[in-house]
Amino acid sequence: MLLTITTTHSPASDLGYLLHKHPERSQSFDLSFGKVHVFYPEVGLERCSACLLLDVDPVGLVRGKNASASFLLAQYVNDRPYAASSFMSVAIARVFGSALQGRCKDRPDLAALPIPLSARIDVLPVRGGERFLRNVFEPLGYAVDATRCPLDERFPEWGESPYFAVTVQKSTTLADLLTHLYVLIPVFDNAKHYWIGDDEMEKLLAKGEGWLAGHPEKEEITRRYLKFQPSLFREALARLVQEEEPQEAEDDERRVEPEEALEKPLSLNDQRLGSVVAALRASGAKRVLDLGCGEAKLIRELLKEKQFEEIVGLDVSIRSLEVAQRRLKLERLPTKQAERIKLLHGSLMYRDKRLDGFDAAAVVEVVEHLDPPRLSAFERVLFEFAKPRTVVLTTPNREFNVKWESLGAGRFRHPDHRFEWTRHEFQAWANGIAERFGYTVRFVAVGPEDEKLGPPTQMAIFEVAK
Ligand code: SAH
């Protein structure tokens, strides 16, 4: 099995430093399941490639303590010698260990620098097909090129195999690329892994830090990685969910959220929902999205209006979606009503084809939960790709916070808010979006307006410019 890593960074031969392997020498290492060789088929200033060739010894495997196949012949006749699997990940960790950790003794600056990189895996077994392959790599920002291999070139009538030649490409650090490969190769393979052990989950969480929690396929990735250990899967997922959503104490239905308690005397929540429903109604929309739908408060209101024929809620938090499902009592609704609603698990950080083709989207009290450096990803996902005709978006007006005595100075309304905008800040952001993505925007005050401080909630209504 062969992995080729290529860079067009200048000078490309820096790859030798990054991998801690000299470009002019070919090296071999013994592993318990075979041999691994590292060599550079191409070394130049503009382009440099390093290969990791893994030569698994299937007979040695059977004789060794790692025997795993269930029937006798399969122990000898299997795809382990040539298809990328967890053996490849183990080899990456053993042979490119420092690079995987992002360490580069001679050139630490280089290790931290995103450079144009590609990785080609000649034979990757992809259970789940090309769509799963793309769903896993594309949200991480990779361009994916995949060619399916025929089962046997001499017998085309046998059809396709589950094997792909895959190249993924991205400007990133070598450590990030190797980390993604290390975790994901065994996930595609989805066979019994070589390394099943007690520290499996810790490895996954450590290597998944910073990218797995927000990944739309995190459940499937985690499930497959920890395939034979359902209890580990549940625990890992719970810990990932915590990493992504510190606000998740919302789970307890009886507990009043700080934001809600604070705003209660004004019943601001009801006024906000009323304003959003009115704006959606006025837009003439029939198919609407509720992005960051939380526990489906808006969806319940939308359901009361016949105009909305299809209502799709999306949220990154599985627990919120579970509460939403319960509160909507979907299973008790008449079929016709229930069919109008769909709940999706996904993140607004990633382009998502399921959001294409809607008339309108509501984004109610969600942007302030997104990290500022990732806002631009959200903007493109919604306004460039999903591109509904109308977007109704609300967020707190920070200026109004001084009116709430119980809220300490400088504090936000909810512990998970990453920021709260003044009217000027919000309008500048919204106007920028309108200009960049071809929308018009107008602003509506929600809740009792203070002469100086403005309203507690600010709402923007975007419409695709004619
Ligand atoms: N719109 C709802 C919930 C607001 S709370 C209401 O008005 O009641 C913010 C919601 O945004 C939470 O449910 C949170 O899980 C969700 N959220 C946060 N980051 C997200 C992301 N990246 N993608 C999708 N939803 C996200």
Short mmCIF file of C-alpha atoms and ligand atoms in Angstrom, two decimals:
data_model
loop_
_atom_site.label_atom_id
_atom_site.label_comp_id
_atom_site.label_asym_id
_atom_site.label_seq_id
_atom_site.Cartn_x
_atom_site.Cartn_y
_atom_site.Cartn_z
CA MET A 1 0.00 0.00 0.00
CA LEU A 2 1.30 3.33 -1.07
CA LEU A 3 0.88 6.87 0.25
CA THR A 4 2.44 9.74 -1.69
CA ILE A 5 2.76 13.19 -0.16
CA THR A 6 3.56 16.05 -2.51
CA THR A 7 4.16 19.75 -1.99
CA THR A 8 4.60 22.64 -4.40
CA HIS A 9 5.78 24.92 -1.60
CA SER A 10 8.95 26.76 -2.57
CA PRO A 11 11.52 25.35 -2.05
CA ALA A 12 9.65 22.08 -2.25
CA SER A 13 12.59 20.09 -0.95
CA ASP A 14 11.72 21.50 2.52
CA LEU A 15 9.47 18.44 2.68
CA GLY A 16 12.59 16.52 3.72
CA TYR A 17 12.93 18.67 6.85
CA LEU A 18 9.27 18.38 7.66
CA LEU A 19 9.22 14.60 7.39
CA HIS A 20 12.61 14.22 9.09
CA LYS A 21 13.63 11.96 6.22
CA HIS A 22 16.50 12.82 3.92
CA PRO A 23 15.35 13.16 0.29
CA GLU A 24 18.47 11.50 -1.05
CA ARG A 25 18.24 8.34 0.98
CA SER A 26 15.69 5.60 0.87
CA GLN A 27 15.03 4.12 4.29
CA SER A 28 13.30 0.99 5.57
CA PHE A 29 11.83 0.19 8.97
CA ASP A 30 10.58 -3.03 10.51
CA LEU A 31 7.12 -3.08 12.02
CA SER A 32 5.44 -6.02 13.69
CA PHE A 33 3.19 -6.57 10.66
CA GLY A 34 5.68 -5.99 7.89
CA LYS A 35 8.13 -3.49 6.49
CA VAL A 36 7.75 0.16 5.63
CA HIS A 37 9.92 2.03 3.13
CA VAL A 38 10.27 5.80 2.67
CA PHE A 39 11.69 7.26 -0.52
CA TYR A 40 11.37 10.37 -2.71
CA PRO A 41 10.48 9.70 -6.35
CA GLU A 42 10.68 13.42 -7.10
CA VAL A 43 12.83 16.14 -5.47
CA GLY A 44 12.95 19.60 -6.96
CA LEU A 45 12.63 23.21 -5.95
CA GLU A 46 9.11 23.45 -7.32
CA ARG A 47 7.76 20.03 -6.54
CA CYS A 48 8.75 17.32 -4.13
CA SER A 49 7.11 13.98 -3.36
CA ALA A 50 7.72 11.46 -0.62
CA CYS A 51 6.34 7.93 -0.68
CA LEU A 52 5.49 5.68 2.19
CA LEU A 53 5.31 2.13 0.93
CA LEU A 54 3.97 -0.41 3.33
CA ASP A 55 4.67 -4.03 2.75
CA VAL A 56 2.35 -5.99 5.01
CA ASP A 57 3.21 -9.62 5.58
CA PRO A 58 -0.19 -11.39 5.62
CA VAL A 59 1.25 -14.71 6.61
CA GLY A 60 3.20 -13.13 9.43
CA LEU A 61 -0.03 -11.54 10.57
CA VAL A 62 -1.78 -14.87 10.83
CA ARG A 63 1.10 -16.44 12.70
CA GLY A 64 1.46 -13.49 15.01
CA LYS A 65 -0.80 -12.64 17.88
CA ASN A 66 -2.89 -10.29 15.77
CA ALA A 67 -4.79 -12.95 13.88
CA SER A 68 -8.27 -11.60 13.26
CA ALA A 69 -9.91 -13.12 10.19
CA SER A 70 -12.91 -15.26 10.87
CA PHE A 71 -12.56 -18.07 8.34
CA LEU A 72 -9.44 -19.89 7.44
CA LEU A 73 -8.84 -18.92 3.82
CA ALA A 74 -9.54 -15.26 4.52
CA GLN A 75 -6.59 -15.28 6.83
CA TYR A 76 -4.38 -15.69 3.78
CA VAL A 77 -6.45 -14.23 0.95
CA ASN A 78 -7.45 -10.68 1.87
CA ASP A 79 -6.86 -7.08 0.90
CA ARG A 80 -4.60 -6.23 3.83
CA PRO A 81 -1.35 -6.23 1.84
CA TYR A 82 -2.43 -3.61 -0.69
CA ALA A 83 -5.41 -1.64 0.63
CA ALA A 84 -4.80 1.29 2.95
CA SER A 85 -6.05 0.50 6.44
CA SER A 86 -5.16 1.07 10.05
CA PHE A 87 -1.77 -0.48 9.27
CA MET A 88 -1.08 2.62 7.24
CA SER A 89 -2.00 4.83 10.20
CA VAL A 90 0.29 2.88 12.47
CA ALA A 91 3.08 3.27 9.91
CA ILE A 92 2.47 7.04 9.68
CA ALA A 93 2.72 7.34 13.45
CA ARG A 94 5.87 5.23 13.62
CA VAL A 95 7.78 6.63 10.66
CA PHE A 96 6.52 10.23 10.51
CA GLY A 97 5.92 10.61 14.26
CA SER A 98 7.53 14.03 14.69
CA ALA A 99 5.82 15.42 11.60
CA LEU A 100 2.50 14.08 12.87
CA GLN A 101 3.05 15.98 16.12
CA GLY A 102 3.98 19.15 14.21
CA ARG A 103 7.57 19.07 15.46
CA CYS A 104 10.49 20.14 13.29
CA LYS A 105 13.71 20.50 15.22
CA ASP A 106 15.63 22.40 12.55
CA ARG A 107 12.80 24.50 11.16
CA PRO A 108 9.95 24.93 13.71
CA ASP A 109 8.53 27.87 11.69
CA LEU A 110 8.17 25.59 8.70
CA ALA A 111 6.12 23.03 10.63
CA ALA A 112 3.59 25.72 11.60
CA LEU A 113 3.29 27.10 8.08
CA PRO A 114 0.33 26.09 5.88
CA ILE A 115 1.80 24.97 2.55
CA PRO A 116 0.22 23.49 -0.57
CA LEU A 117 0.07 19.76 0.09
CA SER A 118 -1.52 16.76 -1.49
CA ALA A 119 -1.76 13.15 -0.42
CA ARG A 120 -2.46 10.32 -2.79
CA ILE A 121 -3.56 6.93 -1.58
CA ASP A 122 -3.45 4.47 -4.42
CA VAL A 123 -5.87 1.95 -3.02
CA LEU A 124 -8.29 3.14 -0.38
CA PRO A 125 -11.22 0.87 0.44
CA VAL A 126 -14.14 3.26 0.84
CA ARG A 127 -17.13 1.59 2.44
CA GLY A 128 -19.85 4.16 1.80
CA GLY A 129 -18.64 5.18 -1.66
CA GLU A 130 -17.51 8.44 -3.15
CA ARG A 131 -20.23 10.46 -1.47
CA PHE A 132 -19.01 9.44 1.99
CA LEU A 133 -15.43 10.11 0.92
CA ARG A 134 -16.37 13.66 -0.09
CA ASN A 135 -18.57 14.21 2.96
CA VAL A 136 -15.57 13.45 5.13
CA PHE A 137 -12.79 15.37 3.36
CA GLU A 138 -14.58 18.34 1.83
CA PRO A 139 -15.83 19.89 5.09
CA LEU A 140 -12.19 19.92 6.18
CA GLY A 141 -11.40 22.09 3.16
CA TYR A 142 -9.81 19.46 0.91
CA ALA A 143 -10.25 19.26 -2.84
CA VAL A 144 -10.92 15.58 -3.50
CA ASP A 145 -10.12 13.61 -6.60
CA ALA A 146 -11.33 10.02 -6.60
CA THR A 147 -11.23 7.28 -9.23
CA ARG A 148 -12.94 4.01 -8.54
CA CYS A 149 -10.95 0.91 -9.39
CA PRO A 150 -12.62 -1.92 -11.30
CA LEU A 151 -12.77 -5.24 -9.48
CA ASP A 152 -10.66 -6.81 -12.20
CA GLU A 153 -9.61 -5.02 -15.39
CA ARG A 154 -9.81 -8.25 -17.35
CA PHE A 155 -13.41 -8.88 -16.32
CA PRO A 156 -15.29 -5.57 -16.58
CA GLU A 157 -18.58 -7.44 -16.19
CA TRP A 158 -17.66 -8.10 -12.58
CA GLY A 159 -18.33 -4.42 -11.93
CA GLU A 160 -16.72 -1.91 -9.62
CA SER A 161 -14.73 -2.58 -6.49
CA PRO A 162 -15.00 -0.68 -3.21
CA TYR A 163 -11.45 0.61 -3.84
CA PHE A 164 -10.59 4.14 -4.91
CA ALA A 165 -7.44 5.94 -5.97
CA VAL A 166 -7.81 9.11 -3.93
CA THR A 167 -5.97 12.41 -3.92
CA VAL A 168 -6.78 15.09 -1.38
CA GLN A 169 -5.33 18.54 -1.67
CA LYS A 170 -5.22 21.59 0.56
CA SER A 171 -2.99 24.38 1.83
CA THR A 172 -2.35 23.28 5.37
CA THR A 173 0.36 22.21 7.79
CA LEU A 174 1.87 18.80 7.25
CA ALA A 175 0.85 17.87 10.81
CA ASP A 176 -2.81 18.59 10.03
CA LEU A 177 -2.71 16.57 6.83
CA LEU A 178 -1.07 13.58 8.54
CA THR A 179 -3.49 13.82 11.45
CA HIS A 180 -6.49 13.73 9.14
CA LEU A 181 -5.06 10.72 7.29
CA TYR A 182 -4.17 8.97 10.53
CA VAL A 183 -7.72 9.19 11.86
CA LEU A 184 -9.64 8.86 8.61
CA ILE A 185 -7.93 6.05 6.66
CA PRO A 186 -9.21 3.35 9.06
CA VAL A 187 -12.62 5.02 9.05
CA PHE A 188 -12.99 4.45 5.30
CA ASP A 189 -11.70 0.94 5.53
CA ASN A 190 -14.17 0.15 8.29
CA ALA A 191 -12.72 -3.32 8.82
CA LYS A 192 -11.51 -4.57 12.14
CA HIS A 193 -8.60 -2.37 13.09
CA TYR A 194 -5.18 -3.47 13.90
CA TRP A 195 -4.90 -1.31 16.97
CA ILE A 196 -8.06 -1.93 18.97
CA GLY A 197 -6.90 -1.17 22.47
CA ASP A 198 -7.89 0.57 25.65
CA ASP A 199 -6.51 3.95 24.73
CA GLU A 200 -8.36 4.00 21.43
CA MET A 201 -10.84 6.69 22.37
CA GLU A 202 -8.15 8.89 23.89
CA LYS A 203 -6.19 8.64 20.66
CA LEU A 204 -9.19 9.63 18.62
CA LEU A 205 -10.05 12.57 20.86
CA ALA A 206 -6.45 13.77 21.00
CA LYS A 207 -5.98 13.54 17.25
CA GLY A 208 -9.46 14.91 16.55
CA GLU A 209 -8.95 18.00 18.65
CA GLY A 210 -10.06 21.18 16.94
CA TRP A 211 -11.64 19.58 13.89
CA LEU A 212 -13.65 16.49 14.73
CA ALA A 213 -16.16 18.10 17.10
CA GLY A 214 -17.44 20.45 14.40
CA HIS A 215 -17.38 17.89 11.61
CA PRO A 216 -20.82 17.06 10.16
CA GLU A 217 -19.83 13.38 9.89
CA LYS A 218 -18.39 13.19 13.40
CA GLU A 219 -20.85 10.52 14.47
CA GLU A 220 -20.11 8.20 11.59
CA ILE A 221 -16.36 8.83 11.87
CA THR A 222 -16.42 8.08 15.59
CA ARG A 223 -18.68 5.06 15.21
CA ARG A 224 -16.47 3.49 12.60
CA TYR A 225 -13.25 4.33 14.36
CA LEU A 226 -14.48 2.68 17.54
CA LYS A 227 -16.40 0.08 15.62
CA PHE A 228 -16.33 -2.81 17.97
CA GLN A 229 -16.77 -0.84 21.14
CA PRO A 230 -20.22 0.78 21.34
CA SER A 231 -19.71 2.01 24.88
CA LEU A 232 -16.55 3.84 23.84
CA PHE A 233 -18.41 5.32 20.91
CA ARG A 234 -21.08 6.81 23.14
CA GLU A 235 -18.58 8.23 25.54
CA ALA A 236 -16.42 9.69 22.79
CA LEU A 237 -19.38 11.31 21.15
CA ALA A 238 -20.55 12.81 24.41
CA ARG A 239 -17.13 14.30 24.95
CA LEU A 240 -16.98 15.66 21.41
CA VAL A 241 -20.37 17.25 21.82
CA GLN A 242 -19.16 18.97 24.97
CA GLU A 243 -16.17 20.33 23.14
CA GLU A 244 -18.37 21.81 20.45
CA GLU A 245 -21.19 23.19 22.56
CA PRO A 246 -20.47 24.43 26.04
CA GLN A 247 -24.00 25.84 26.18
CA GLU A 248 -25.49 22.40 26.26
CA ALA A 249 -26.92 22.62 29.74
CA GLU A 250 -30.00 23.52 27.69
CA ASP A 251 -30.72 19.85 27.67
CA ASP A 252 -32.69 20.04 30.90
CA GLU A 253 -36.12 21.19 29.88
CA ARG A 254 -37.08 22.55 33.29
CA ARG A 255 -34.04 24.72 33.62
CA VAL A 256 -34.58 28.28 32.47
CA GLU A 257 -31.73 29.54 30.35
CA PRO A 258 -29.99 32.64 31.67
CA GLU A 259 -30.82 34.51 28.50
CA GLU A 260 -34.48 33.64 28.76
CA ALA A 261 -34.75 34.43 32.46
CA LEU A 262 -33.18 37.78 31.87
CA GLU A 263 -35.42 38.68 29.01
CA LYS A 264 -38.58 37.19 30.50
CA PRO A 265 -40.23 40.37 31.88
CA LEU A 266 -40.31 41.67 28.33
CA SER A 267 -41.33 38.33 26.90
CA LEU A 268 -38.80 39.24 24.31
CA ASN A 269 -38.64 35.69 23.08
CA ASP A 270 -42.27 35.81 21.94
CA GLN A 271 -41.84 39.20 20.34
CA ARG A 272 -38.79 37.97 18.47
CA LEU A 273 -40.52 34.86 17.17
CA GLY A 274 -43.53 36.97 16.18
CA SER A 275 -41.32 39.37 14.21
CA VAL A 276 -39.48 36.54 12.45
CA VAL A 277 -42.69 34.74 11.51
CA ALA A 278 -44.14 38.00 10.20
CA ALA A 279 -41.07 38.67 8.06
CA LEU A 280 -41.10 35.14 6.66
CA ARG A 281 -44.81 35.36 5.95
CA ALA A 282 -44.38 38.68 4.14
CA SER A 283 -41.61 37.21 1.97
CA GLY A 284 -44.12 34.77 0.47
CA ALA A 285 -41.83 31.83 1.26
CA LYS A 286 -43.21 28.31 1.14
CA ARG A 287 -40.07 26.32 1.87
CA VAL A 288 -38.14 27.65 4.85
CA LEU A 289 -35.03 26.80 6.80
CA ASP A 290 -34.55 27.38 10.51
CA LEU A 291 -30.77 27.41 10.90
CA GLY A 292 -29.55 26.79 14.45
CA CYS A 293 -33.12 25.77 15.25
CA GLY A 294 -32.25 24.77 18.84
CA GLU A 295 -35.29 23.30 20.51
CA ALA A 296 -37.61 24.22 17.64
CA LYS A 297 -39.44 27.16 19.20
CA LEU A 298 -39.69 28.87 15.83
CA ILE A 299 -40.63 25.68 14.01
CA ARG A 300 -43.61 25.25 16.32
CA GLU A 301 -44.83 28.71 15.35
CA LEU A 302 -44.22 28.13 11.65
CA LEU A 303 -46.18 24.92 11.77
CA LYS A 304 -49.30 26.90 12.67
CA GLU A 305 -49.17 28.74 9.35
CA LYS A 306 -50.35 26.90 6.28
CA GLN A 307 -48.19 29.05 4.01
CA PHE A 308 -45.09 27.15 5.09
CA GLU A 309 -45.28 23.86 3.23
CA GLU A 310 -41.82 22.60 4.09
CA ILE A 311 -39.94 23.53 7.26
CA VAL A 312 -36.41 22.27 7.77
CA GLY A 313 -34.55 22.83 11.04
CA LEU A 314 -30.80 22.37 11.29
CA ASP A 315 -28.62 22.39 14.38
CA VAL A 316 -25.15 21.27 15.32
CA SER A 317 -26.29 20.02 18.70
CA ILE A 318 -27.71 16.52 18.75
CA ARG A 319 -29.16 17.04 22.19
CA SER A 320 -31.04 20.15 21.09
CA LEU A 321 -32.40 18.19 18.14
CA GLU A 322 -33.57 15.46 20.48
CA VAL A 323 -35.38 18.00 22.64
CA ALA A 324 -36.80 19.58 19.46
CA GLN A 325 -38.09 16.23 18.30
CA ARG A 326 -39.74 15.60 21.66
CA ARG A 327 -41.33 19.01 21.87
CA LEU A 328 -42.66 18.88 18.33
CA LYS A 329 -44.23 15.50 19.19
CA LEU A 330 -43.60 14.51 15.59
CA GLU A 331 -44.65 10.94 16.10
CA ARG A 332 -48.06 12.06 17.38
CA LEU A 333 -48.77 14.58 14.62
CA PRO A 334 -51.03 13.58 11.73
CA THR A 335 -48.81 12.30 8.90
CA LYS A 336 -49.52 15.30 6.71
CA GLN A 337 -48.35 17.72 9.38
CA ALA A 338 -45.33 15.65 10.33
CA GLU A 339 -44.26 15.46 6.70
CA ARG A 340 -43.90 19.24 6.56
CA ILE A 341 -41.05 19.12 9.08
CA LYS A 342 -37.56 17.77 8.84
CA LEU A 343 -34.78 18.08 11.41
CA LEU A 344 -31.20 17.89 10.19
CA HIS A 345 -27.97 17.52 12.05
CA GLY A 346 -25.25 19.70 10.58
CA SER A 347 -23.02 22.66 11.08
CA LEU A 348 -23.35 26.09 9.51
CA MET A 349 -19.59 26.11 9.14
CA TYR A 350 -19.75 23.70 6.24
CA ARG A 351 -21.31 23.91 2.83
CA ASP A 352 -24.31 21.62 2.83
CA LYS A 353 -26.27 20.64 -0.28
CA ARG A 354 -29.30 19.83 1.87
CA LEU A 355 -29.76 23.59 2.35
CA ASP A 356 -30.01 24.36 -1.37
CA GLY A 357 -33.21 25.53 -3.04
CA PHE A 358 -35.16 27.08 -0.15
CA ASP A 359 -37.22 30.27 -0.39
CA ALA A 360 -36.17 31.66 2.97
CA ALA A 361 -33.96 31.01 6.00
CA ALA A 362 -34.31 32.16 9.59
CA VAL A 363 -31.18 32.48 11.72
CA VAL A 364 -32.50 33.40 15.14
CA GLU A 365 -29.99 34.22 17.89
CA VAL A 366 -27.31 32.04 16.33
CA VAL A 367 -24.51 34.20 14.84
CA GLU A 368 -23.37 35.35 18.27
CA HIS A 369 -22.61 31.69 19.06
CA LEU A 370 -20.13 31.42 16.17
CA ASP A 371 -16.43 32.16 16.63
CA PRO A 372 -15.56 35.42 14.87
CA PRO A 373 -12.77 33.86 12.73
CA ARG A 374 -15.31 31.34 11.42
CA LEU A 375 -18.06 33.82 10.62
CA SER A 376 -16.88 34.18 7.03
CA ALA A 377 -17.35 30.43 6.50
CA PHE A 378 -20.95 30.76 7.71
CA GLU A 379 -21.50 33.76 5.43
CA ARG A 380 -20.45 31.78 2.37
CA VAL A 381 -22.40 28.67 3.38
CA LEU A 382 -25.60 30.66 3.65
CA PHE A 383 -25.36 33.59 1.26
CA GLU A 384 -23.14 32.16 -1.46
CA PHE A 385 -24.08 28.47 -1.59
CA ALA A 386 -27.50 27.88 0.00
CA LYS A 387 -28.59 31.33 -1.23
CA PRO A 388 -32.25 31.48 -0.21
CA ARG A 389 -34.17 34.45 -1.61
CA THR A 390 -34.82 35.80 1.89
CA VAL A 391 -32.78 35.59 5.10
CA VAL A 392 -34.21 36.78 8.41
CA LEU A 393 -31.49 37.05 11.04
CA THR A 394 -31.65 38.25 14.64
CA THR A 395 -28.99 38.92 17.26
CA PRO A 396 -28.84 40.81 20.59
CA ASN A 397 -28.19 44.54 20.63
CA ARG A 398 -25.35 44.91 23.11
CA GLU A 399 -26.12 48.56 23.80
CA PHE A 400 -29.36 47.49 25.48
CA ASN A 401 -27.61 45.27 28.05
CA VAL A 402 -27.14 48.10 30.59
CA LYS A 403 -30.93 48.06 31.07
CA TRP A 404 -30.72 44.65 32.70
CA GLU A 405 -29.46 45.24 36.20
CA SER A 406 -28.93 41.57 36.88
CA LEU A 407 -26.44 41.39 34.00
CA GLY A 408 -23.00 42.48 35.22
CA ALA A 409 -21.27 45.22 33.26
CA GLY A 410 -19.47 43.90 30.20
CA ARG A 411 -21.18 40.49 30.47
CA PHE A 412 -23.00 38.78 27.63
CA ARG A 413 -26.57 37.53 27.84
CA HIS A 414 -25.58 33.89 27.52
CA PRO A 415 -22.34 32.19 28.58
CA ASP A 416 -21.85 30.72 25.10
CA HIS A 417 -22.07 34.03 23.25
CA ARG A 418 -18.78 34.76 21.54
CA PHE A 419 -19.69 38.40 21.00
CA GLU A 420 -22.66 40.75 21.06
CA TRP A 421 -22.87 43.58 18.58
CA THR A 422 -23.93 47.21 18.86
CA ARG A 423 -26.40 48.39 16.25
CA HIS A 424 -23.58 49.97 14.29
CA GLU A 425 -21.45 46.81 14.33
CA PHE A 426 -24.35 44.60 13.26
CA GLN A 427 -25.38 46.91 10.45
CA ALA A 428 -21.83 47.24 9.15
CA TRP A 429 -21.54 43.42 9.06
CA ALA A 430 -24.92 42.96 7.39
CA ASN A 431 -24.30 45.69 4.82
CA GLY A 432 -20.98 44.05 3.94
CA ILE A 433 -22.74 40.74 3.33
CA ALA A 434 -25.44 42.36 1.21
CA GLU A 435 -22.81 43.99 -0.93
CA ARG A 436 -20.58 40.93 -1.32
CA PHE A 437 -23.32 38.40 -2.04
CA GLY A 438 -25.85 40.46 -4.00
CA TYR A 439 -28.57 41.05 -1.42
CA THR A 440 -30.42 44.11 -0.19
CA VAL A 441 -30.82 44.44 3.56
CA ARG A 442 -33.10 46.37 5.91
CA PHE A 443 -33.17 46.48 9.68
CA VAL A 444 -36.07 46.05 12.06
CA ALA A 445 -36.15 46.75 15.80
CA VAL A 446 -37.57 43.95 17.96
CA GLY A 447 -38.87 44.56 21.48
CA PRO A 448 -39.43 47.82 23.38
CA GLU A 449 -37.10 50.39 21.91
CA ASP A 450 -35.10 52.71 24.14
CA GLU A 451 -34.61 56.14 22.71
CA LYS A 452 -30.86 56.13 23.18
CA LEU A 453 -29.96 52.46 23.37
CA GLY A 454 -32.29 51.07 20.71
CA PRO A 455 -34.19 47.77 20.95
CA PRO A 456 -33.06 44.67 22.87
CA THR A 457 -32.99 42.56 19.69
CA GLN A 458 -31.96 43.62 16.23
CA MET A 459 -33.19 41.94 13.10
CA ALA A 460 -31.91 42.11 9.52
CA ILE A 461 -34.01 41.07 6.53
CA PHE A 462 -31.93 40.22 3.47
CA GLU A 463 -33.50 39.79 0.03
CA VAL A 464 -31.69 38.72 -3.13
CA ALA A 465 -31.16 41.94 -5.11
CA LYS A 466 -33.12 42.11 -8.35
N1 SAH B 1 -32.76 29.59 17.07
C1 SAH B 1 -33.03 29.00 18.36
C2 SAH B 1 -31.76 28.63 19.17
C3 SAH B 1 -30.81 29.76 19.45
S1 SAH B 1 -29.45 29.23 20.47
C4 SAH B 1 -33.93 29.89 19.19
O1 SAH B 1 -34.06 31.06 18.87
O2 SAH B 1 -34.48 29.40 20.16
C5 SAH B 1 -28.19 28.97 19.26
C6 SAH B 1 -28.30 27.67 18.54
O3 SAH B 1 -27.32 27.65 17.52
C7 SAH B 1 -28.02 26.45 19.42
O4 SAH B 1 -29.06 25.53 19.28
C8 SAH B 1 -26.72 25.90 18.88
O5 SAH B 1 -26.63 24.50 18.98
C9 SAH B 1 -26.77 26.34 17.44
N2 SAH B 1 -25.46 26.42 16.82
C10 SAH B 1 -24.30 26.91 17.33
N3 SAH B 1 -23.29 26.77 16.45
C11 SAH B 1 -23.83 26.18 15.34
C12 SAH B 1 -23.30 25.76 14.10
N4 SAH B 1 -22.02 25.93 13.80
N5 SAH B 1 -24.13 25.18 13.21
C13 SAH B 1 -25.44 25.00 13.50
N6 SAH B 1 -25.99 25.37 14.66
C14 SAH B 1 -25.20 25.95 15.58
#
